[in-house]
Each structure stands twice: as C-alpha cells, then as structure tokens.
PDB file of C-alpha atoms and ligand atoms in Angstrom:
ATOM      1  CA  LEU A   1      96.583 -41.310 -34.519  1.00 84.00           C
ATOM      2  CA  LYS A   2      98.840 -43.845 -32.783  1.00 83.00           C
ATOM      3  CA  ASN A   3      95.819 -44.557 -30.510  1.00 85.00           C
ATOM      4  CA  LYS A   4      93.392 -45.392 -33.295  1.00 87.00           C
ATOM      5  CA  LYS A   5      93.664 -48.904 -34.692  1.00 92.00           C
ATOM      6  CA  VAL A   6      93.145 -48.842 -38.371  1.00 96.00           C
ATOM      7  CA  THR A   7      93.489 -51.069 -41.399  1.00 97.00           C
ATOM      8  CA  VAL A   8      95.108 -49.394 -44.349  1.00 98.00           C
ATOM      9  CA  VAL A   9      95.517 -50.536 -47.934  1.00 98.00           C
ATOM     10  CA  PHE A  10      97.736 -48.399 -50.217  1.00 98.00           C
ATOM     11  CA  VAL A  11      96.471 -48.091 -53.744  1.00 99.00           C
ATOM     12  CA  LEU A  12      99.301 -47.323 -56.112  1.00 99.00           C
ATOM     13  CA  GLY A  13      99.909 -47.244 -59.877  1.00 99.00           C
ATOM     14  CA  GLY A  14     100.815 -44.617 -62.454  1.00 99.00           C
ATOM     15  CA  PRO A  15      98.720 -41.549 -63.215  1.00 98.00           C
ATOM     16  CA  GLY A  16      95.607 -42.723 -65.040  1.00 98.00           C
ATOM     17  CA  SER A  17      96.051 -46.385 -64.166  1.00 99.00           C
ATOM     18  CA  GLY A  18      92.498 -46.415 -62.690  1.00 99.00           C
ATOM     19  CA  LYS A  19      93.066 -46.065 -58.941  1.00 99.00           C
ATOM     20  CA  GLY A  20      90.173 -43.724 -58.221  1.00 98.00           C
ATOM     21  CA  THR A  21      87.786 -45.696 -60.437  1.00 98.00           C
ATOM     22  CA  GLN A  22      88.591 -49.036 -58.693  1.00 98.00           C
ATOM     23  CA  CYS A  23      88.543 -47.463 -55.237  1.00 98.00           C
ATOM     24  CA  ALA A  24      84.933 -46.381 -55.815  1.00 98.00           C
ATOM     25  CA  ASN A  25      84.078 -50.036 -56.476  1.00 98.00           C
ATOM     26  CA  ILE A  26      86.024 -51.284 -53.455  1.00 98.00           C
ATOM     27  CA  VAL A  27      84.193 -48.823 -51.189  1.00 98.00           C
ATOM     28  CA  LYS A  28      80.827 -50.250 -52.386  1.00 97.00           C
ATOM     29  CA  ASN A  29      81.829 -53.866 -51.959  1.00 97.00           C
ATOM     30  CA  PHE A  30      84.170 -53.919 -48.975  1.00 96.00           C
ATOM     31  CA  GLY A  31      83.195 -51.015 -46.735  1.00 96.00           C
ATOM     32  CA  PHE A  32      86.474 -49.122 -46.902  1.00 98.00           C
ATOM     33  CA  THR A  33      86.674 -45.297 -46.823  1.00 98.00           C
ATOM     34  CA  HIS A  34      88.484 -43.887 -49.802  1.00 98.00           C
ATOM     35  CA  LEU A  35      91.162 -41.237 -49.203  1.00 99.00           C
ATOM     36  CA  SER A  36      92.825 -39.935 -52.344  1.00 98.00           C
ATOM     37  CA  ALA A  37      95.963 -37.895 -51.557  1.00 99.00           C
ATOM     38  CA  GLY A  38      95.531 -35.917 -54.755  1.00 98.00           C
ATOM     39  CA  ASP A  39      91.905 -35.139 -53.925  1.00 98.00           C
ATOM     40  CA  LEU A  40      92.810 -33.975 -50.449  1.00 98.00           C
ATOM     41  CA  LEU A  41      95.532 -31.712 -51.898  1.00 98.00           C
ATOM     42  CA  ARG A  42      93.097 -30.269 -54.446  1.00 98.00           C
ATOM     43  CA  ALA A  43      90.556 -29.626 -51.716  1.00 98.00           C
ATOM     44  CA  GLU A  44      93.237 -27.884 -49.677  1.00 98.00           C
ATOM     45  CA  ILE A  45      93.881 -25.514 -52.620  1.00 98.00           C
ATOM     46  CA  LYS A  46      90.149 -24.759 -52.909  1.00 97.00           C
ATOM     47  CA  SER A  47      89.819 -24.061 -49.167  1.00 97.00           C
ATOM     48  CA  GLY A  48      92.159 -21.105 -49.599  1.00 95.00           C
ATOM     49  CA  SER A  49      94.771 -22.499 -47.178  1.00 95.00           C
ATOM     50  CA  GLU A  50      98.105 -20.798 -46.782  1.00 95.00           C
ATOM     51  CA  ASN A  51      99.765 -23.695 -48.563  1.00 97.00           C
ATOM     52  CA  GLY A  52      97.305 -23.537 -51.456  1.00 98.00           C
ATOM     53  CA  THR A  53      99.528 -21.687 -53.906  1.00 98.00           C
ATOM     54  CA  MET A  54     102.502 -23.905 -53.236  1.00 98.00           C
ATOM     55  CA  ILE A  55     100.382 -27.056 -53.678  1.00 98.00           C
ATOM     56  CA  GLN A  56      98.859 -25.736 -56.897  1.00 98.00           C
ATOM     57  CA  ASN A  57     102.257 -24.945 -58.389  1.00 98.00           C
ATOM     58  CA  MET A  58     103.598 -28.364 -57.509  1.00 98.00           C
ATOM     59  CA  ILE A  59     100.621 -30.147 -59.009  1.00 98.00           C
ATOM     60  CA  LYS A  60     100.891 -28.114 -62.166  1.00 98.00           C
ATOM     61  CA  GLU A  61     104.553 -29.271 -62.416  1.00 98.00           C
ATOM     62  CA  GLY A  62     103.775 -32.894 -61.528  1.00 98.00           C
ATOM     63  CA  LYS A  63     105.981 -32.622 -58.376  1.00 98.00           C
ATOM     64  CA  ILE A  64     105.449 -34.373 -55.119  1.00 98.00           C
ATOM     65  CA  VAL A  65     104.250 -32.046 -52.347  1.00 98.00           C
ATOM     66  CA  PRO A  66     106.302 -32.217 -49.131  1.00 98.00           C
ATOM     67  CA  SER A  67     105.177 -35.143 -47.000  1.00 98.00           C
ATOM     68  CA  GLU A  68     104.430 -32.962 -44.001  1.00 98.00           C
ATOM     69  CA  VAL A  69     101.588 -31.331 -45.819  1.00 98.00           C
ATOM     70  CA  THR A  70     100.049 -34.460 -47.333  1.00 98.00           C
ATOM     71  CA  ILE A  71     100.412 -36.500 -44.160  1.00 98.00           C
ATOM     72  CA  LYS A  72      98.634 -33.835 -42.118  1.00 98.00           C
ATOM     73  CA  LEU A  73      95.710 -34.028 -44.497  1.00 98.00           C
ATOM     74  CA  LEU A  74      95.590 -37.817 -44.449  1.00 98.00           C
ATOM     75  CA  GLN A  75      95.873 -37.902 -40.665  1.00 97.00           C
ATOM     76  CA  ARG A  76      93.042 -35.479 -40.205  1.00 98.00           C
ATOM     77  CA  ALA A  77      90.818 -37.397 -42.622  1.00 98.00           C
ATOM     78  CA  ILE A  78      91.481 -40.677 -40.798  1.00 98.00           C
ATOM     79  CA  LEU A  79      90.791 -39.235 -37.405  1.00 97.00           C
ATOM     80  CA  GLU A  80      87.623 -37.403 -38.488  1.00 97.00           C
ATOM     81  CA  ASN A  81      86.198 -40.621 -39.874  1.00 97.00           C
ATOM     82  CA  GLY A  82      84.327 -43.193 -37.868  1.00 96.00           C
ATOM     83  CA  ASN A  83      85.440 -46.015 -40.111  1.00 98.00           C
ATOM     84  CA  ASP A  84      88.522 -48.074 -39.325  1.00 97.00           C
ATOM     85  CA  LYS A  85      89.305 -49.293 -42.887  1.00 97.00           C
ATOM     86  CA  PHE A  86      90.910 -46.933 -45.328  1.00 98.00           C
ATOM     87  CA  LEU A  87      92.103 -47.089 -48.943  1.00 98.00           C
ATOM     88  CA  ILE A  88      94.906 -44.561 -49.308  1.00 99.00           C
ATOM     89  CA  ASP A  89      95.092 -43.757 -52.989  1.00 99.00           C
ATOM     90  CA  GLY A  90      98.081 -42.134 -54.631  1.00 99.00           C
ATOM     91  CA  PHE A  91     100.206 -42.266 -51.449  1.00 99.00           C
ATOM     92  CA  PRO A  92     103.076 -42.930 -50.680  1.00 99.00           C
ATOM     93  CA  ARG A  93     104.421 -41.442 -53.927  1.00 98.00           C
ATOM     94  CA  ASN A  94     108.076 -41.385 -52.982  1.00 98.00           C
ATOM     95  CA  GLU A  95     110.488 -42.690 -50.295  1.00 98.00           C
ATOM     96  CA  GLU A  96     109.979 -39.515 -48.227  1.00 98.00           C
ATOM     97  CA  ASN A  97     106.238 -39.992 -48.196  1.00 98.00           C
ATOM     98  CA  ARG A  98     106.607 -43.634 -47.184  1.00 98.00           C
ATOM     99  CA  ALA A  99     109.129 -43.215 -44.397  1.00 98.00           C
ATOM    100  CA  ALA A 100     107.464 -40.097 -42.955  1.00 98.00           C
ATOM    101  CA  PHE A 101     104.012 -41.681 -42.875  1.00 98.00           C
ATOM    102  CA  GLU A 102     105.302 -44.734 -41.154  1.00 97.00           C
ATOM    103  CA  SER A 103     107.141 -42.838 -38.478  1.00 96.00           C
ATOM    104  CA  VAL A 104     104.410 -40.161 -37.916  1.00 96.00           C
ATOM    105  CA  THR A 105     101.434 -42.507 -37.779  1.00 96.00           C
ATOM    106  CA  GLY A 106     102.993 -45.865 -36.920  1.00 96.00           C
ATOM    107  CA  ILE A 107     100.790 -47.348 -39.636  1.00 97.00           C
ATOM    108  CA  GLU A 108     101.969 -50.195 -41.852  1.00 97.00           C
ATOM    109  CA  PRO A 109      99.741 -51.083 -44.812  1.00 98.00           C
ATOM    110  CA  GLU A 110      97.905 -54.405 -44.721  1.00 97.00           C
ATOM    111  CA  PHE A 111      98.923 -54.772 -48.378  1.00 97.00           C
ATOM    112  CA  VAL A 112      99.516 -52.641 -51.475  1.00 98.00           C
ATOM    113  CA  LEU A 113      97.255 -52.792 -54.494  1.00 98.00           C
ATOM    114  CA  PHE A 114      99.331 -52.003 -57.560  1.00 98.00           C
ATOM    115  CA  PHE A 115      97.657 -51.148 -60.860  1.00 98.00           C
ATOM    116  CA  ASP A 116     100.096 -51.981 -63.584  1.00 98.00           C
ATOM    117  CA  CYS A 117      99.309 -50.201 -66.888  1.00 98.00           C
ATOM    118  CA  PRO A 118     101.364 -49.290 -69.988  1.00 98.00           C
ATOM    119  CA  GLU A 119     102.191 -45.667 -70.322  1.00 98.00           C
ATOM    120  CA  GLU A 120     100.439 -45.211 -73.653  1.00 98.00           C
ATOM    121  CA  GLU A 121      97.193 -46.451 -72.142  1.00 98.00           C
ATOM    122  CA  MET A 122      97.621 -44.111 -69.115  1.00 98.00           C
ATOM    123  CA  GLU A 123      98.301 -41.238 -71.397  1.00 98.00           C
ATOM    124  CA  ARG A 124      95.138 -41.939 -73.462  1.00 98.00           C
ATOM    125  CA  ARG A 125      93.079 -42.072 -70.303  1.00 98.00           C
ATOM    126  CA  LEU A 126      94.456 -38.884 -68.781  1.00 98.00           C
ATOM    127  CA  LEU A 127      93.963 -36.948 -71.988  1.00 98.00           C
ATOM    128  CA  GLY A 128      90.320 -38.203 -72.058  1.00 98.00           C
ATOM    129  CA  ARG A 129      89.536 -37.701 -68.384  1.00 98.00           C
ATOM    130  CA  ASN A 130      87.813 -34.378 -68.810  1.00 96.00           C
ATOM    131  CA  GLU A 131      87.641 -33.351 -65.181  1.00 97.00           C
ATOM    132  CA  GLY A 132      89.164 -29.932 -65.904  1.00 96.00           C
ATOM    133  CA  ARG A 133      92.340 -30.845 -64.038  1.00 98.00           C
ATOM    134  CA  GLU A 134      95.254 -28.448 -64.575  1.00 97.00           C
ATOM    135  CA  ASP A 135      97.663 -31.386 -64.711  1.00 98.00           C
ATOM    136  CA  ASP A 136      95.888 -33.440 -67.406  1.00 98.00           C
ATOM    137  CA  ASN A 137      97.720 -31.828 -70.240  1.00 98.00           C
ATOM    138  CA  ILE A 138     100.472 -33.480 -72.289  1.00 98.00           C
ATOM    139  CA  GLU A 139     103.341 -31.338 -70.845  1.00 98.00           C
ATOM    140  CA  THR A 140     102.426 -32.054 -67.175  1.00 98.00           C
ATOM    141  CA  ILE A 141     101.544 -35.721 -67.992  1.00 98.00           C
ATOM    142  CA  ARG A 142     105.113 -36.256 -69.294  1.00 98.00           C
ATOM    143  CA  LYS A 143     106.524 -34.793 -66.047  1.00 98.00           C
ATOM    144  CA  ARG A 144     104.162 -36.957 -63.943  1.00 98.00           C
ATOM    145  CA  PHE A 145     105.377 -40.112 -65.789  1.00 99.00           C
ATOM    146  CA  LYS A 146     108.961 -39.186 -65.138  1.00 98.00           C
ATOM    147  CA  VAL A 147     108.317 -38.663 -61.389  1.00 98.00           C
ATOM    148  CA  TYR A 148     106.368 -41.963 -61.289  1.00 98.00           C
ATOM    149  CA  MET A 149     109.238 -43.897 -62.801  1.00 98.00           C
ATOM    150  CA  GLU A 150     111.962 -42.233 -60.776  1.00 98.00           C
ATOM    151  CA  SER A 151     110.266 -41.783 -57.398  1.00 98.00           C
ATOM    152  CA  SER A 152     107.133 -43.842 -57.111  1.00 98.00           C
ATOM    153  CA  LEU A 153     108.145 -47.192 -58.624  1.00 98.00           C
ATOM    154  CA  PRO A 154     110.948 -47.598 -55.979  1.00 98.00           C
ATOM    155  CA  VAL A 155     108.223 -47.447 -53.295  1.00 98.00           C
ATOM    156  CA  ILE A 156     106.396 -50.269 -55.011  1.00 98.00           C
ATOM    157  CA  ASP A 157     109.668 -52.214 -55.168  1.00 98.00           C
ATOM    158  CA  TYR A 158     110.196 -51.625 -51.432  1.00 98.00           C
ATOM    159  CA  TYR A 159     106.819 -53.192 -50.593  1.00 98.00           C
ATOM    160  CA  ASN A 160     107.287 -55.933 -53.163  1.00 98.00           C
ATOM    161  CA  ALA A 161     110.488 -56.976 -51.303  1.00 98.00           C
ATOM    162  CA  LYS A 162     108.290 -57.290 -48.218  1.00 98.00           C
ATOM    163  CA  GLY A 163     105.808 -59.499 -50.049  1.00 97.00           C
ATOM    164  CA  LYS A 164     103.046 -56.900 -49.627  1.00 97.00           C
ATOM    165  CA  VAL A 165     102.260 -56.065 -53.247  1.00 98.00           C
ATOM    166  CA  ARG A 166      99.186 -57.393 -55.087  1.00 97.00           C
ATOM    167  CA  LYS A 167      99.714 -56.506 -58.693  1.00 98.00           C
ATOM    168  CA  ILE A 168      96.722 -56.095 -60.969  1.00 98.00           C
ATOM    169  CA  SER A 169      96.926 -55.781 -64.750  1.00 98.00           C
ATOM    170  CA  ALA A 170      95.001 -52.553 -65.280  1.00 98.00           C
ATOM    171  CA  ALA A 171      94.856 -52.290 -69.069  1.00 98.00           C
ATOM    172  CA  ARG A 172      91.477 -54.090 -69.287  1.00 98.00           C
ATOM    173  CA  PRO A 173      87.869 -52.972 -69.089  1.00 98.00           C
ATOM    174  CA  VAL A 174      86.873 -51.557 -65.629  1.00 98.00           C
ATOM    175  CA  GLU A 175      84.751 -54.596 -64.750  1.00 98.00           C
ATOM    176  CA  GLU A 176      87.583 -57.053 -65.535  1.00 98.00           C
ATOM    177  CA  VAL A 177      90.052 -55.107 -63.456  1.00 98.00           C
ATOM    178  CA  PHE A 178      87.561 -55.116 -60.614  1.00 98.00           C
ATOM    179  CA  GLU A 179      87.252 -58.930 -60.748  1.00 98.00           C
ATOM    180  CA  ALA A 180      90.987 -59.113 -60.114  1.00 97.00           C
ATOM    181  CA  VAL A 181      90.750 -56.525 -57.391  1.00 98.00           C
ATOM    182  CA  LYS A 182      87.981 -58.559 -55.621  1.00 97.00           C
ATOM    183  CA  ALA A 183      90.240 -61.626 -55.698  1.00 96.00           C
ATOM    184  CA  ALA A 184      93.050 -59.631 -54.105  1.00 95.00           C
ATOM    185  CA  PHE A 185      90.804 -58.406 -51.321  1.00 93.00           C
ATOM    186  CA  THR A 186      89.171 -61.758 -50.677  1.00 91.00           C
ATOM    187  CA  SER A 187      92.464 -63.622 -50.333  1.00 73.00           C
ATOM    188  CA  LEU A 188      93.503 -61.118 -47.702  1.00 57.00           C
ATOM    189  CA  VAL A 189      90.418 -61.464 -45.546  1.00 49.00           C
ATOM    190  CA  ASP A 190      91.008 -65.191 -45.034  1.00 44.00           C
TER     191      ASP A 190
HETATM  192  P1  ADP B   1      93.905 -42.568 -61.449  1.00 89.37           P
HETATM  193  O1  ADP B   1      93.076 -42.260 -60.198  1.00 89.37           O
HETATM  194  O2  ADP B   1      94.764 -43.745 -61.308  1.00 89.37           O
HETATM  195  O3  ADP B   1      94.627 -41.384 -62.012  1.00 89.37           O
HETATM  196  P2  ADP B   1      91.239 -42.667 -62.757  1.00 89.37           P
HETATM  197  O4  ADP B   1      90.474 -43.723 -61.985  1.00 89.37           O
HETATM  198  O5  ADP B   1      90.933 -41.286 -62.479  1.00 89.37           O
HETATM  199  O6  ADP B   1      92.852 -42.998 -62.581  1.00 89.37           O
HETATM  200  O7  ADP B   1      91.073 -43.019 -64.279  1.00 89.37           O
HETATM  201  C1  ADP B   1      91.619 -42.177 -65.327  1.00 89.37           C
HETATM  202  C2  ADP B   1      90.652 -42.086 -66.488  1.00 89.37           C
HETATM  203  O8  ADP B   1      90.548 -43.373 -67.098  1.00 89.37           O
HETATM  204  C3  ADP B   1      89.247 -41.750 -66.073  1.00 89.37           C
HETATM  205  O9  ADP B   1      88.659 -40.943 -67.095  1.00 89.37           O
HETATM  206  C4  ADP B   1      88.534 -43.101 -65.978  1.00 89.37           C
HETATM  207  O10 ADP B   1      87.147 -43.005 -66.276  1.00 89.37           O
HETATM  208  C5  ADP B   1      89.235 -43.900 -67.059  1.00 89.37           C
HETATM  209  N1  ADP B   1      89.406 -45.309 -66.726  1.00 89.37           N
HETATM  210  C6  ADP B   1      89.606 -45.914 -65.461  1.00 89.37           C
HETATM  211  N2  ADP B   1      89.743 -47.236 -65.568  1.00 89.37           N
HETATM  212  C7  ADP B   1      89.657 -47.537 -66.851  1.00 89.37           C
HETATM  213  C8  ADP B   1      89.675 -48.835 -67.609  1.00 89.37           C
HETATM  214  N3  ADP B   1      89.887 -49.948 -66.996  1.00 89.37           N
HETATM  215  N4  ADP B   1      89.523 -48.732 -68.909  1.00 89.37           N
HETATM  216  C9  ADP B   1      89.351 -47.608 -69.537  1.00 89.37           C
HETATM  217  N5  ADP B   1      89.283 -46.370 -68.919  1.00 89.37           N
HETATM  218  C10 ADP B   1      89.413 -46.330 -67.582  1.00 89.37           C
HETATM  219  O1  C5P B   2      96.948 -38.982 -57.539  1.00 89.37           O
HETATM  220  P1  C5P B   2      96.620 -37.812 -58.363  1.00 89.37           P
HETATM  221  O2  C5P B   2      96.826 -38.020 -59.826  1.00 89.37           O
HETATM  222  O3  C5P B   2      95.338 -37.140 -58.065  1.00 89.37           O
HETATM  223  O4  C5P B   2      97.756 -36.739 -57.924  1.00 89.37           O
HETATM  224  C1  C5P B   2      97.824 -35.471 -58.596  1.00 89.37           C
HETATM  225  C2  C5P B   2      99.027 -34.727 -58.102  1.00 89.37           C
HETATM  226  O5  C5P B   2      98.958 -34.465 -56.716  1.00 89.37           O
HETATM  227  C3  C5P B   2     100.391 -35.402 -58.285  1.00 89.37           C
HETATM  228  O6  C5P B   2     100.892 -35.310 -59.640  1.00 89.37           O
HETATM  229  C4  C5P B   2     101.250 -34.560 -57.330  1.00 89.37           C
HETATM  230  O7  C5P B   2     101.630 -33.336 -57.836  1.00 89.37           O
HETATM  231  C5  C5P B   2     100.263 -34.356 -56.167  1.00 89.37           C
HETATM  232  N1  C5P B   2     100.391 -35.507 -55.148  1.00 89.37           N
HETATM  233  C6  C5P B   2     101.498 -35.371 -54.271  1.00 89.37           C
HETATM  234  N2  C5P B   2     101.697 -36.289 -53.356  1.00 89.37           N
HETATM  235  C7  C5P B   2     100.908 -37.405 -53.292  1.00 89.37           C
HETATM  236  C8  C5P B   2      99.812 -37.507 -54.133  1.00 89.37           C
HETATM  237  C9  C5P B   2      99.621 -36.534 -55.079  1.00 89.37           C
HETATM  238  O8  C5P B   2     102.231 -34.353 -54.323  1.00 89.37           O
HETATM  239  N3  C5P B   2     101.170 -38.325 -52.380  1.00 89.37           N
HETATM  240 MG1   MG B   3      93.087 -40.473 -58.994  1.00 89.37          MG
END
C-alpha cells in the first residue's frame, strides 16, 4: 500500500451521528469511494472467516476489534479499488487504530470530518435505524457511547491539535448537514 498514492478523509463521530448517510452523499458529489470499517467487519462475519465469531462478539459488546484485523480489511479494500480517493468511515476508533494504520500504511488523512451530535439524538436515531443490526439495542448502545467517549474522542482531539478536524453540527436535517459537509470539502480542494 505504501506504493499507492491515495487521498484519505477520515469520517468520525459517535454511533448514529450520520456518518454513513453523509458518506453516500459525498460519494455522489465528490467521487470518493466509501469504506465503512463497521461494514467491512460485518461483511467479514458473513463471509464465514475464521475471525468471524470474534468480530461478532466484539460488535455485540460494542468493543473495538483489534487493529490488525480492521486494517487488513481496509488495506485490501483500498488496493482492490481503482479509485485513489477514499472516505474511511468509523476508523480510527481508538489510539491503537490510529497509530497502527499510520505505521502500517504510511497514510495520513487529508483531514477529518467530525460529526458532532448530542447523545440523545444519536440514541433516537440508532433505535430507529431498523437495519436489523445486533448492536442497535439499548444495552449495546450504552456500551458504544462509553467506548466512544473514552476511546474515540481522544483520537478526534489528537487530530484537532494538528488542525485537521472539520467539525460539523450533525443534529440537523440530512440536507442541512450536507450543506456544511460540502463547504468542508470545497475549502480543502482550493
Ligand atoms: P452512523 O453511520 O454514524 O452510525 P447513520 O448514517 O447510519 O449513522 O445514521 C443513523 C440513523 O439515523 C439512520 O437510520 C439514518 O437514516 C438516520 N439519520 C442520519 N442522518 C440523520 C439526520 N441528519 N437527521 C435524522 N436522521 C438521520
Ligand atoms: O461504525 P459502526 O457503527 O458500523 O461500527 C459498529 C461496530 O463495529 C463498532 O461498535 C465496533 O464494535 C466495530 N468497529 C470496530 N473498529 C472500528 C469500527 C467499528 O471494532 N474501527
Ligand atoms: Mg455507519
């Protein structure tokens, strides 16, 4: 992967903040390829891989899967794809994710889109998502919020200190959030 030159934007924010929804819009407007770490892990479970059971148990508990596993999936997806612009959604989720990705791939994000959303709004959205996800129940949601606060927010702070975070208020209608997202992308391209 160190031989492929790619542009990467990390898309971060709490569970249910609207990362996947906005990534779909960004793909249509800006020609990025969307890679959701959570989607890749769920696909790995479905494929019947030897790690499947471990991944499934961790997702059910809202825990972060070891970086080695997630990075392998992201790396493969980037290499298999002809595009050179990627939105990496839901990754890095903790310090281990961040440091390992950087040293394994040599990739530094162009910037970080951060969807900022109050917990009660995220909870409402997750409980209404209706995609049959095993982690969209109130017990797991509480665990995911705790992991987000303790492990994921520090990663956002890390990039913030480097001036790389573009923060978007996410507790608005989808179209309004996307207007702010567009502004964040346009100012980068200059
Ligand atoms: P994430 O990928 O961050 O977990 P999703 O994009 O899957 O979040 O959104 C979670 C749920 O909230 C989905 O059911 C989605 O349709 C809904 N949703 C996303 N953005 C908004 C918004 N701005 N306002 C209301 N509901 C939203
Ligand atoms: O981003 P998403 O909500 O789809 O993630 C679902 C779950 O996948 C997380 O709660 C976590 O268990 C797992 N995950 C992970 N490492 C990541 C992204 C997701 O372990 N970087
Ligand atoms: Mg998502």
